[in-house]
Coordinates of C-alpha atoms and ligand atoms in Angstrom, one line a residue:
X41 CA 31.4 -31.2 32.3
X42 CA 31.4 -30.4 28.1
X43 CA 28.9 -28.3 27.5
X44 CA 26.5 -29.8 25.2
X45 CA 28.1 -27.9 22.0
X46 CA 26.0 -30.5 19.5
X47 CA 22.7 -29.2 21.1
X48 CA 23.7 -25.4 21.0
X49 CA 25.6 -25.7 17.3
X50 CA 21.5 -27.5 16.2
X51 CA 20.2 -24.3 17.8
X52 CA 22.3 -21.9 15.6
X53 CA 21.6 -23.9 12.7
X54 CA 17.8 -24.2 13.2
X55 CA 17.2 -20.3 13.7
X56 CA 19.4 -19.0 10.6
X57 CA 17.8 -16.3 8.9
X58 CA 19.0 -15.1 5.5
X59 CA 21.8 -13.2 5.2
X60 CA 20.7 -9.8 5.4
X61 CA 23.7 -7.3 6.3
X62 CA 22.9 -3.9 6.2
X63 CA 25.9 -2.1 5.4
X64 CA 26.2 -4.6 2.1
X65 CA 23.8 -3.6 -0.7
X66 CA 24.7 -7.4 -2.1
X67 CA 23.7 -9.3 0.6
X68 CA 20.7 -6.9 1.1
X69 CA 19.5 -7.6 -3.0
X70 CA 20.3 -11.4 -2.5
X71 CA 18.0 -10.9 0.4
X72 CA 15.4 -9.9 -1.2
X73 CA 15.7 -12.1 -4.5
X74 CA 15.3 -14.8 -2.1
X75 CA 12.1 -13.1 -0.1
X76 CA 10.2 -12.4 -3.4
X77 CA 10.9 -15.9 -4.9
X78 CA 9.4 -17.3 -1.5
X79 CA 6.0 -14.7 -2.3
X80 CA 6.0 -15.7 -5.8
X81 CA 5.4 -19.2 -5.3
X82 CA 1.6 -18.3 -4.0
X83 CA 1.2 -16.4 -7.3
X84 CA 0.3 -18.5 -10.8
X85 CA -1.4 -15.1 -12.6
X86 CA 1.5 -16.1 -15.4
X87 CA 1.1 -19.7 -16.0
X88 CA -1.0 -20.7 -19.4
X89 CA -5.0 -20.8 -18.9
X90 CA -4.6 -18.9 -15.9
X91 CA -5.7 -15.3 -14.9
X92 CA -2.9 -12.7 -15.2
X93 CA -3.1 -10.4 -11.7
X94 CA -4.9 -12.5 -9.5
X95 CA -3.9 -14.6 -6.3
X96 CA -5.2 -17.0 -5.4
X97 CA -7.6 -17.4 -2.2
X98 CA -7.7 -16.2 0.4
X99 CA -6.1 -12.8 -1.0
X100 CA -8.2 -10.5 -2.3
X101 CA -7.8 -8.7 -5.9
X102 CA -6.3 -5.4 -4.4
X103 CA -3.4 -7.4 -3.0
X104 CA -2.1 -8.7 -6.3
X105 CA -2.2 -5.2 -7.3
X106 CA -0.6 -4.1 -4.3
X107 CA 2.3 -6.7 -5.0
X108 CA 3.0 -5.8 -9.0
X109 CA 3.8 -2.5 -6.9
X110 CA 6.2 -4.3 -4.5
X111 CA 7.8 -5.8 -7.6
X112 CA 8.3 -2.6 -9.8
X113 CA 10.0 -0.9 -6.8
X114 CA 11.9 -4.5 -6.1
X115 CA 13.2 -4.3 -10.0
X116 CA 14.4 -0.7 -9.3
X117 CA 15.9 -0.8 -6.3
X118 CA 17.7 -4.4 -6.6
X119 CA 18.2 -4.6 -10.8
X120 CA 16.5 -7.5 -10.7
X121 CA 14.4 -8.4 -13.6
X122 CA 13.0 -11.8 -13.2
X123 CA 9.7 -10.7 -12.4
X124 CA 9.1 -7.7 -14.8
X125 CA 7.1 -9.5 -17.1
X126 CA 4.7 -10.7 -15.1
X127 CA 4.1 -7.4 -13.4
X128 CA 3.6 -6.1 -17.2
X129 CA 1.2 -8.9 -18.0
X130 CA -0.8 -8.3 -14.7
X131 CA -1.4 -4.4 -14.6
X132 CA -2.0 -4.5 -18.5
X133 CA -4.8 -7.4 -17.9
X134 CA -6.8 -5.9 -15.0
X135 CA -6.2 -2.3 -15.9
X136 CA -8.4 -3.2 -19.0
X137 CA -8.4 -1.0 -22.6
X138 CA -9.5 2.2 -20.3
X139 CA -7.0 2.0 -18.1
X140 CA -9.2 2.5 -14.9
X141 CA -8.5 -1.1 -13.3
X142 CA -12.3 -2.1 -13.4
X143 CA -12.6 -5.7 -14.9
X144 CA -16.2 -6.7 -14.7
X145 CA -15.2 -9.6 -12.7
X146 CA -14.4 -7.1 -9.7
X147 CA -17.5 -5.2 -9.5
X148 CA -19.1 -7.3 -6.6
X149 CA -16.2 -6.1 -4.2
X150 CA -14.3 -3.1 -5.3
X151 CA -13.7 -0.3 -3.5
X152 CA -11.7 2.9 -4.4
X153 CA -9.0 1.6 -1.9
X154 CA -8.3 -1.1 -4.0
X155 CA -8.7 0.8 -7.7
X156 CA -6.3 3.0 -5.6
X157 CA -3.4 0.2 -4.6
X158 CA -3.6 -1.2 -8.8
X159 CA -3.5 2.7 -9.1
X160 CA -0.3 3.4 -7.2
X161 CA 1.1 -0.1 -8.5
X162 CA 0.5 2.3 -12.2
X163 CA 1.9 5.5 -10.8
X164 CA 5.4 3.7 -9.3
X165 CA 5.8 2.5 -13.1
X166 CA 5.6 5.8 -14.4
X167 CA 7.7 7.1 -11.7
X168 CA 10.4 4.5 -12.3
X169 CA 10.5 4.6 -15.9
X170 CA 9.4 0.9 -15.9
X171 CA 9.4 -0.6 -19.2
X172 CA 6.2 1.1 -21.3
X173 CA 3.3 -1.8 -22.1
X174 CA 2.9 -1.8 -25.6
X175 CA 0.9 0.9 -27.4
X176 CA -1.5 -1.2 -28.7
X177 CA -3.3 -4.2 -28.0
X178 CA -3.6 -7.6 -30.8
X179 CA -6.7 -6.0 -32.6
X180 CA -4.5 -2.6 -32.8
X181 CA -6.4 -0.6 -31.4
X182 CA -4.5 2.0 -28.5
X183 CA -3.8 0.7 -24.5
X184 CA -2.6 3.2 -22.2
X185 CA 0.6 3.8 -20.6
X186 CA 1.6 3.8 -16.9
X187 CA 0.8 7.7 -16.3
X188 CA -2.9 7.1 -18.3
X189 CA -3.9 4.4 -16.3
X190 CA -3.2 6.7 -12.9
X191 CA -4.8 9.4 -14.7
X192 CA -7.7 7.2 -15.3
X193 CA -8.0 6.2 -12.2
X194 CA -7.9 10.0 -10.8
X195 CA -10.3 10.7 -13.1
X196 CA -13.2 8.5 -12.1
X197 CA -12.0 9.1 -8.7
X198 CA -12.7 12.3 -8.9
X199 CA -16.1 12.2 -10.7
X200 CA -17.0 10.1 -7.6
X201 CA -16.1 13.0 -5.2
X202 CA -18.9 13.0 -2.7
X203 CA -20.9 16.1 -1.4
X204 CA -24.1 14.4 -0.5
X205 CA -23.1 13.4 3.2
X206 CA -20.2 14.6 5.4
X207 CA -19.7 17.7 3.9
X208 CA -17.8 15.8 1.0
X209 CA -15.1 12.5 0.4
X210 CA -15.6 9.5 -1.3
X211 CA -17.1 6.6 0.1
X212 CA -15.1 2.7 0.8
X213 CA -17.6 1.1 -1.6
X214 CA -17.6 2.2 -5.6
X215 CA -20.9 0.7 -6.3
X216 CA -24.5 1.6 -4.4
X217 CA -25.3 -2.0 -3.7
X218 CA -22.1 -3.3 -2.2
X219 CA -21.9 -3.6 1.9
X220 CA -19.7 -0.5 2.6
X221 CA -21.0 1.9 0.3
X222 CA -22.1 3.8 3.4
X223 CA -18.8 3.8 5.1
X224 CA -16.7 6.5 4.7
X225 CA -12.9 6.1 4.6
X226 CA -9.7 7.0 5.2
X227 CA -7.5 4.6 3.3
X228 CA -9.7 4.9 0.6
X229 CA -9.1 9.6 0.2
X230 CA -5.8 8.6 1.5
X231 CA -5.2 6.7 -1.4
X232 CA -6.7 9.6 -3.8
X233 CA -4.8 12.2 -2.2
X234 CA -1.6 10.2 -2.6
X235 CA -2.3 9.3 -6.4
X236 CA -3.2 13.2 -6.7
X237 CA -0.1 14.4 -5.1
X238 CA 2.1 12.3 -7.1
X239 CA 0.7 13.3 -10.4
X240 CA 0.8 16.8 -9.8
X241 CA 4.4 15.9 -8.9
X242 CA 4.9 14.3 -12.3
X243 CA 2.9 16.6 -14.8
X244 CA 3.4 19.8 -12.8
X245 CA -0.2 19.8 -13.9
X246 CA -2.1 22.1 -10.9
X247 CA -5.0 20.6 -10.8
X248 CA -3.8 17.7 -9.1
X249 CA -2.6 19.8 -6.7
X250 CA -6.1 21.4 -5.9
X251 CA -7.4 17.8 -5.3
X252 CA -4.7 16.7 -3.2
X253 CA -5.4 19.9 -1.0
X254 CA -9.0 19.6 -1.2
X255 CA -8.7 16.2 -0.2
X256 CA -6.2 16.6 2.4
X257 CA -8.7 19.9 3.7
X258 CA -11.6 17.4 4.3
X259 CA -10.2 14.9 5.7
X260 CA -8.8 16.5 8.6
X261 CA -12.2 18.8 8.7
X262 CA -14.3 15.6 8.9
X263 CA -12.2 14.4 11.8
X264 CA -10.2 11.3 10.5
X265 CA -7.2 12.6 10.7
X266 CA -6.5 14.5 14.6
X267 CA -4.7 17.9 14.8
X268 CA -1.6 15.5 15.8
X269 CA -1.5 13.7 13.0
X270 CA -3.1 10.5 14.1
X271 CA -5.3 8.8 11.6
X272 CA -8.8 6.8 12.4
X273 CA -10.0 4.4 10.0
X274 CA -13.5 5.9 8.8
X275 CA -17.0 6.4 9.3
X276 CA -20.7 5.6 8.3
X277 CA -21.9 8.4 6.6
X278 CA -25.5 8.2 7.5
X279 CA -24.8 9.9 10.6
X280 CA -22.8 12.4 9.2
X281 CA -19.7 10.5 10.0
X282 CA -20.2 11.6 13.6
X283 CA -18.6 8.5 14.8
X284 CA -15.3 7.5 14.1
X285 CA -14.1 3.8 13.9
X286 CA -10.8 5.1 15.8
X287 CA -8.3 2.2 14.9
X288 CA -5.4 3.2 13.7
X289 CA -3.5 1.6 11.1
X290 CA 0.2 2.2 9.6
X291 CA -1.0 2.4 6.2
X292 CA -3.1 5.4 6.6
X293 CA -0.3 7.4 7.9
X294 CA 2.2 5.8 5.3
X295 CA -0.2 6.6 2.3
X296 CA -0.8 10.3 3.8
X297 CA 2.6 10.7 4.1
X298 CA 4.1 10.2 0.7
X299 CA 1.1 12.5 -0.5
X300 CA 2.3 15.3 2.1
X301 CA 6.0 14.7 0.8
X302 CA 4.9 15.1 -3.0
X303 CA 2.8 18.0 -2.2
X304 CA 6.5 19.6 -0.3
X305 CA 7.9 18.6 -2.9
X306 CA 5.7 20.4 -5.6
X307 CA 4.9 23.3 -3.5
X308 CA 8.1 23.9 -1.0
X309 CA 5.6 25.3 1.0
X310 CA 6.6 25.3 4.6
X311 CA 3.2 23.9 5.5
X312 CA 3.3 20.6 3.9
X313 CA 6.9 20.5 5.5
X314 CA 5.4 20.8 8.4
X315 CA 2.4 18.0 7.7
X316 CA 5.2 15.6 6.2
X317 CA 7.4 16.2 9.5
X318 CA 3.8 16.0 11.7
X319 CA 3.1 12.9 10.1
X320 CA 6.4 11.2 10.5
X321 CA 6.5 11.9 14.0
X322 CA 3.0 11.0 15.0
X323 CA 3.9 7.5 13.4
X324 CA 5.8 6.8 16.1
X325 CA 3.0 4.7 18.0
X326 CA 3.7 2.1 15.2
X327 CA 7.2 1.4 16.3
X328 CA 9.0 -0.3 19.0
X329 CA 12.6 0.6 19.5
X330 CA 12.5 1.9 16.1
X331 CA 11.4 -1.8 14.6
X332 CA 7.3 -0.9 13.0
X333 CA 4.6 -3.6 14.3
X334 CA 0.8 -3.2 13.7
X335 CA -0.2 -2.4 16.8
X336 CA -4.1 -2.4 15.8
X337 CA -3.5 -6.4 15.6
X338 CA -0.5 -8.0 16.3
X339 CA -0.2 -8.0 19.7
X340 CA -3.6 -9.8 20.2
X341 CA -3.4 -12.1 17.3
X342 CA -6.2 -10.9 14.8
X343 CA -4.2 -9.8 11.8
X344 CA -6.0 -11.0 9.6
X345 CA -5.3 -11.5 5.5
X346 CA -5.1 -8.0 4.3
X347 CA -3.6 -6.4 7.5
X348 CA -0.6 -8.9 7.5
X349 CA 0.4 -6.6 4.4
X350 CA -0.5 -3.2 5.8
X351 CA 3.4 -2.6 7.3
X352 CA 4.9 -2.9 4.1
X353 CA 3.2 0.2 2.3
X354 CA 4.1 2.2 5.6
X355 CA 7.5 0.7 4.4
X356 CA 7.6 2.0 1.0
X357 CA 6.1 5.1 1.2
X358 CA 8.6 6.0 4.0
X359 CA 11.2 4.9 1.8
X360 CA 9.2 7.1 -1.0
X361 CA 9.5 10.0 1.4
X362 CA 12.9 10.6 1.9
X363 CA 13.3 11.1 -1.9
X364 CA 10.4 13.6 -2.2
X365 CA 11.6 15.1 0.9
X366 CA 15.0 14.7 1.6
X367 CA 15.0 16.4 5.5
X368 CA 13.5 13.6 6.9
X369 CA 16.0 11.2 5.7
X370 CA 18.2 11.4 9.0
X371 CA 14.4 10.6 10.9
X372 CA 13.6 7.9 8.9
X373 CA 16.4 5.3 7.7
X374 CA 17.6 4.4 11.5
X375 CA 13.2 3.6 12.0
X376 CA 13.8 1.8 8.5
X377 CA 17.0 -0.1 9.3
X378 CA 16.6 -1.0 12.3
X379 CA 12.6 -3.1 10.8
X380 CA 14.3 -4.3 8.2
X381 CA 16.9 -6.2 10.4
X382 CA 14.3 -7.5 12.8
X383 CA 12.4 -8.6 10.2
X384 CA 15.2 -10.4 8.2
X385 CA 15.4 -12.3 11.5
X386 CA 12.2 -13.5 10.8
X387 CA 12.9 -14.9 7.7
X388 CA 13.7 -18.6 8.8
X389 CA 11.3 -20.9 7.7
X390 CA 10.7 -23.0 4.3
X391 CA 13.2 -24.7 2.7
X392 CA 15.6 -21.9 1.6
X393 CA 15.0 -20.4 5.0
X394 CA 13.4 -17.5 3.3
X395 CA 10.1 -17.5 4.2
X396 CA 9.0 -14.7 7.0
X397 CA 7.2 -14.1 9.8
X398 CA 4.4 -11.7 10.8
X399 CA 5.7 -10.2 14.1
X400 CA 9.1 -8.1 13.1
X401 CA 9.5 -7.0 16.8
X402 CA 9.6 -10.7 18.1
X403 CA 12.8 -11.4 15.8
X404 CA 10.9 -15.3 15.1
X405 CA 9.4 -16.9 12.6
X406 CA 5.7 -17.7 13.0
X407 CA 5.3 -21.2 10.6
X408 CA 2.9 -19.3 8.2
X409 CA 3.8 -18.6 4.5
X410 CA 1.4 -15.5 3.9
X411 CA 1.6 -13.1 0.8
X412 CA 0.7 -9.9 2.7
X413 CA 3.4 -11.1 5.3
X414 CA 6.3 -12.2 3.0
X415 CA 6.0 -8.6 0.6
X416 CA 5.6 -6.7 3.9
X417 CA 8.9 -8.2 4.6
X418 CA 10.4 -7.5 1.2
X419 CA 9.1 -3.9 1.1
X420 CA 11.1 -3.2 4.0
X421 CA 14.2 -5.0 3.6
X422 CA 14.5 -3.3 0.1
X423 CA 13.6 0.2 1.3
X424 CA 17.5 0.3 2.7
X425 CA 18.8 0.5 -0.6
X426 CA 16.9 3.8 -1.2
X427 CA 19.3 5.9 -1.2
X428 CA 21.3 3.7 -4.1
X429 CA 18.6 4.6 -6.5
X430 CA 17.6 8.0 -8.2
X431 CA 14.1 9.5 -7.6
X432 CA 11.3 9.4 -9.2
X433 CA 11.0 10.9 -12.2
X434 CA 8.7 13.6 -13.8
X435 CA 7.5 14.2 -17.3
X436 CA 10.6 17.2 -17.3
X437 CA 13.6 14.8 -16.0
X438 CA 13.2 12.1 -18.0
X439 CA 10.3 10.6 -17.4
X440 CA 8.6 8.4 -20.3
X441 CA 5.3 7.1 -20.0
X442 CA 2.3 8.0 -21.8
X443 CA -0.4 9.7 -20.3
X444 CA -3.6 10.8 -21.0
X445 CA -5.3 13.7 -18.8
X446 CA -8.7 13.3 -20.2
X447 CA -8.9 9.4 -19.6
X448 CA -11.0 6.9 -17.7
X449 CA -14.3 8.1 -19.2
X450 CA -15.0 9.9 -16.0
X451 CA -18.5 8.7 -15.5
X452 CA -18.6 5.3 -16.8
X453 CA -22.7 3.5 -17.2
X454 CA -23.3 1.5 -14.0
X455 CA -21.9 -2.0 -15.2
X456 CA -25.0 -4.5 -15.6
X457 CA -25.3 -6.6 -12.6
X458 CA -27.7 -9.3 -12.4
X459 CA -30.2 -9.5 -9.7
X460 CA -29.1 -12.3 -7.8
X461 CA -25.5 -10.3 -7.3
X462 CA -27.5 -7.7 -5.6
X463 CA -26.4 -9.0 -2.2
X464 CA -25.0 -7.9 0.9
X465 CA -21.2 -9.3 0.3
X466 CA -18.8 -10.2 2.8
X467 CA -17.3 -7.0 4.2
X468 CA -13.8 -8.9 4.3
X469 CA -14.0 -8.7 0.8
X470 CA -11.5 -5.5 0.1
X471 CA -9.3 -3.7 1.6
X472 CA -10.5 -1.7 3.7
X473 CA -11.2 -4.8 5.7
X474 CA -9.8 -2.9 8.6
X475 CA -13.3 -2.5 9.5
X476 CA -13.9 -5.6 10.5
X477 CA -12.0 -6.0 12.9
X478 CA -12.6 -3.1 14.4
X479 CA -16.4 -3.8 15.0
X480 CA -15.4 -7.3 15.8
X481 CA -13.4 -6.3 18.4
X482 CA -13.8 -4.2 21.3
X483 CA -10.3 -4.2 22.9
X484 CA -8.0 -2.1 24.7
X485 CA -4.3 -2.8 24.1
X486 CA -1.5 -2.3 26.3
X487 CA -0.3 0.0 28.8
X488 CA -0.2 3.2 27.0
X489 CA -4.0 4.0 27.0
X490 CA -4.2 2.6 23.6
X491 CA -7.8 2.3 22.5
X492 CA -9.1 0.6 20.6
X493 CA -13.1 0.6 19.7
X494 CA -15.9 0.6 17.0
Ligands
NAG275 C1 10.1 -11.2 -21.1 O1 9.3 -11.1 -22.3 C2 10.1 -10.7 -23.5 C3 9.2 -10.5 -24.6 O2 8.2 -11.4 -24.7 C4 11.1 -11.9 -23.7 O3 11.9 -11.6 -24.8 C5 12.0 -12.1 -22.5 O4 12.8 -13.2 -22.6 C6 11.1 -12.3 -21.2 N1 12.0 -12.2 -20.1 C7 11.9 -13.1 -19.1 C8 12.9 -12.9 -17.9 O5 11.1 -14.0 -19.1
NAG276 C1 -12.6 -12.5 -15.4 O1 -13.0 -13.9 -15.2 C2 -12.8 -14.7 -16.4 C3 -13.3 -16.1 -16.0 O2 -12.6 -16.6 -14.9 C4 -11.4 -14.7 -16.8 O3 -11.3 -15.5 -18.0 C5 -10.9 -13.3 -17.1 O4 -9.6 -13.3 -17.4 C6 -11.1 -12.4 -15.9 N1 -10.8 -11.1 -16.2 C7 -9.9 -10.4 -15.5 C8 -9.6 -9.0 -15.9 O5 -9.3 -10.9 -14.5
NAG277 C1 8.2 16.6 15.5 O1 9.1 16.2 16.5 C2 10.2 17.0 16.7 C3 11.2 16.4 17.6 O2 10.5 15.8 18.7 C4 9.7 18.4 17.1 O3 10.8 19.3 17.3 C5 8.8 19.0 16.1 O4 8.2 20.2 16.5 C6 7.7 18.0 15.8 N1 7.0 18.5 14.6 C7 5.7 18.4 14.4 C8 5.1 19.1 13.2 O5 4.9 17.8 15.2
NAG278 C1 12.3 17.2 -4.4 O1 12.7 16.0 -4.9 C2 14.0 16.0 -5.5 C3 14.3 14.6 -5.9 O2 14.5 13.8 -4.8 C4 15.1 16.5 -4.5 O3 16.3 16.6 -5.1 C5 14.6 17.9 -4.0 O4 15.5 18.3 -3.0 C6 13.2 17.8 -3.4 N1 12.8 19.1 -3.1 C7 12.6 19.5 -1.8 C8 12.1 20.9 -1.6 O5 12.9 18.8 -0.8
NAG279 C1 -4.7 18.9 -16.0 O1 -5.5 17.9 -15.4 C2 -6.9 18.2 -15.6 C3 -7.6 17.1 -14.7 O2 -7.4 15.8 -15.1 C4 -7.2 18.0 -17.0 O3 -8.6 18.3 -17.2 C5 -6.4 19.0 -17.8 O4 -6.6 18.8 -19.2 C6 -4.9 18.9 -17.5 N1 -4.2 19.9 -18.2 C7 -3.2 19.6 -19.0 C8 -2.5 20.8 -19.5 O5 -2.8 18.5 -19.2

């Protein structure tokens, strides 16, 4: 009997991924050019009479930022410049003229997580020597540059440092009458420490240094992060933050980690060798056969908006880390490779067969066409060509961008809010959305005592 070679050849045909080959830095950019066309199609921020930096529903503000950050590292790593001037025209719109990424129209929702991910998106461009945004604006008067709008952001972080409750931190929620303001947590000091790290990195200025310290300090005294490593996602402070909310999520470790790896890389102290090392090795619950999967979510199906995005900063910020701190290249590129190949596989769907799925360790496509899932997808596929590129630089190797220390206007008037937005907003509304699943769902995953509660 013939085998049936038609229906086997249809097969082949219908589960062709990109071509993503790993030991070819062209087929890895081409790759990617097609991944972040696919992710740009959701995003009309650039068209005329429309709003530079935002996406459209159902993703929330912080994930636009989060992607101009995708697309700065994307332009360094592949060349590519196709998308550079929307990234310019987004960041310069909702950083505003003081830098601090605080348009009006955000004040409903925003927490310091997501000042922190427009923040980073800042920081990167600084980092990268991204083209500067011009010095001024149409009615002359000064904008600030890459490193001013991190140091702005710092700035008011700072001034919101905490010591009323939990013996210090800052809280999810910016603003006292948004649902969250009494949850304290860890993507949102993670995010400080990080943005600390890195500018004390950059400037060599010390007092970032003494914040990312301080920072790190409490957050393992309050309990979030575990002697091992392991990193919970917050708690309320009204009970002292006595109770953790113990899911664990790979961007926490991924945004703690860079910060560890700046701070080595500032300090060469051999403790922060030893955090960046802890770190890296603690993160091993997110991977399977080396290929990273959010275990919080994806194996029971509630990923939902925000954390279909949350692998791809573990992506980067690994990436990130074996420049700030070359030893753990050997641990981290096979971890690195090994994603990005599954989740090239992934990348079947649409027309141009670009368009990725959610699940990286199930090698299929899952018939969605999600933001948060297609840059997770290009974050990792382009974090192979890391070590192509040079590393960051600082303000003493080259680095260009204009900073301000003394920006931000660290304690800005409460913004004017009418009475009918004093309500209690849905808590889905940011990203620390983590929180909502985890009192949604009381569930216990898997066979390795993996628990997950409220
Ligand atoms: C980007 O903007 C500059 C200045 O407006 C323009 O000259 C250039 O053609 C634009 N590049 C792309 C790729 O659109
Ligand atoms: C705020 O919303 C208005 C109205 O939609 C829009 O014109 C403006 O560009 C928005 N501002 C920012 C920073 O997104
Ligand atoms: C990390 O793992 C390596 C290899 O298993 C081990 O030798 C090392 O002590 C660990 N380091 C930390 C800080 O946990
Ligand atoms: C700090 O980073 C630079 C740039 O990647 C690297 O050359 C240097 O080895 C790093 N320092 C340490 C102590 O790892
Ligand atoms: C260092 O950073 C601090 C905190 O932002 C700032 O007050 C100080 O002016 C900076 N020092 C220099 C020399 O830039």
């Amino acid at each position: 009997m013939q085998p049936p070679w038609h229906l086997l050849f249809f097969l082949i045909a219908a589960v062709q991924a990109i071509d993503y080959d790993l030991d070819n830095p062209e087929s890895i950019k081409s790759a990617c050019q097609s991944v972040a066309q696919q992710m740009l199609t959701h995003y009309t921020g650039n068209l005329p009479g429309d709003n530079p930096g935002n996406l459209p529903d159902p993703y929330y503000w912080w994930e636009a930022g989060a992607m101009f950050n995708a697309l700065i590292e994307y332009w360094f790593l592949t060349g590519d410049t196709s998308y550079n001037n929307l990234t310019m025209q987004g960041l310069t719109w909702q950083a505003g003229s003081s830098g601090t990424f605080m348009p009006a129209n955000q004040t409903r929702t925003e927490g310091n997580d997501d000042q922190g991910f427009w923040a980073f998106a800042a920081m990167s461009a600084a980092e990268r020597n991204f083209p500067d945004p011009p010095s001024s604006s149409s009615d002359n008067s000064p904008t600030p540059g890459w490193l001013a709008m991190a140091q702005a952001v710092f700035n008011t972080q700072a001034a919101r440092w905490d010591d009323s409750t939990c013996s210090g931190g800052l809280r999810w929620q910016i603003f006292t009458w948004n649902n969250g303001y009494n949850y304290k947590n860890t993507i949102s000091n993670g995010c400080f420490f990080n943005l600390a790290a890195r500018l004390a990195k950059y400037t060599g200025n010390q007092t970032y240094a003494d914040w990312a310290t301080k920072v790190w300090d409490w957050t393992r005294e309050v309990g979030f992060m575990t002697d091992e490593y392991r990193f919970w996602d917050g708690a309320d402070d009204r009970n002292g933050c006595a109770e953790y909310n113990h899911i664990e999520w790979t961007y926490n470790s991924g945004v703690y980690l860079l910060g560890a790896a700046a701070m080595f890389n500032f300090t060469e102290s051999p403790t922060w060798k030893a955090h960046t090392q802890g770190i890296i090795n603690a993160s091993s619950v997110f991977f399977e056969d080396d290929v990273m999967y959010e275990r919080a979510c994806e194996p029971i199906n509630t990923c939902e908006v925000d954390q279909r995005s949350f692998k791809g900063y573990l992506a980067r910020w690994m990436a990130a880390t074996t420049q700030m701190a070359p030893f753990t290249f050997d641990t981290i590129m096979p971890k690195l490779r090994a994603s990005a190949q599954a989740a090239a596989a992934t990348c079947t769907g649409g027309a141009r067969q670009s368009t990725c799925g959610l699940e990286w360790t199930s090698r299929k496509w899952d018939g969605m066409d999600d933001v948060g899932i297609q840059m997770a997808a290009l974050e990792v596929l382009q974090s192979t060509l890391i070590s192509r590129v040079d590393p960051p630089v600082t303000q003493d190797t080259g680095g260009t961008s204009r900073g301000n220390p003394g920006g931000g206007d660290a304690s800005p008037p409460p913004p004017k809010v009418p009475e009918g937005l004093r309500i209690r907003i849905d808590t889905a509304d940011r990203a620390g959305a983590g929180i909502l699943t985890a009192v949604m769902s009381f569930v216990v995953i898997g066979s390795t005592g993996w628990m997950v509660y409220e």
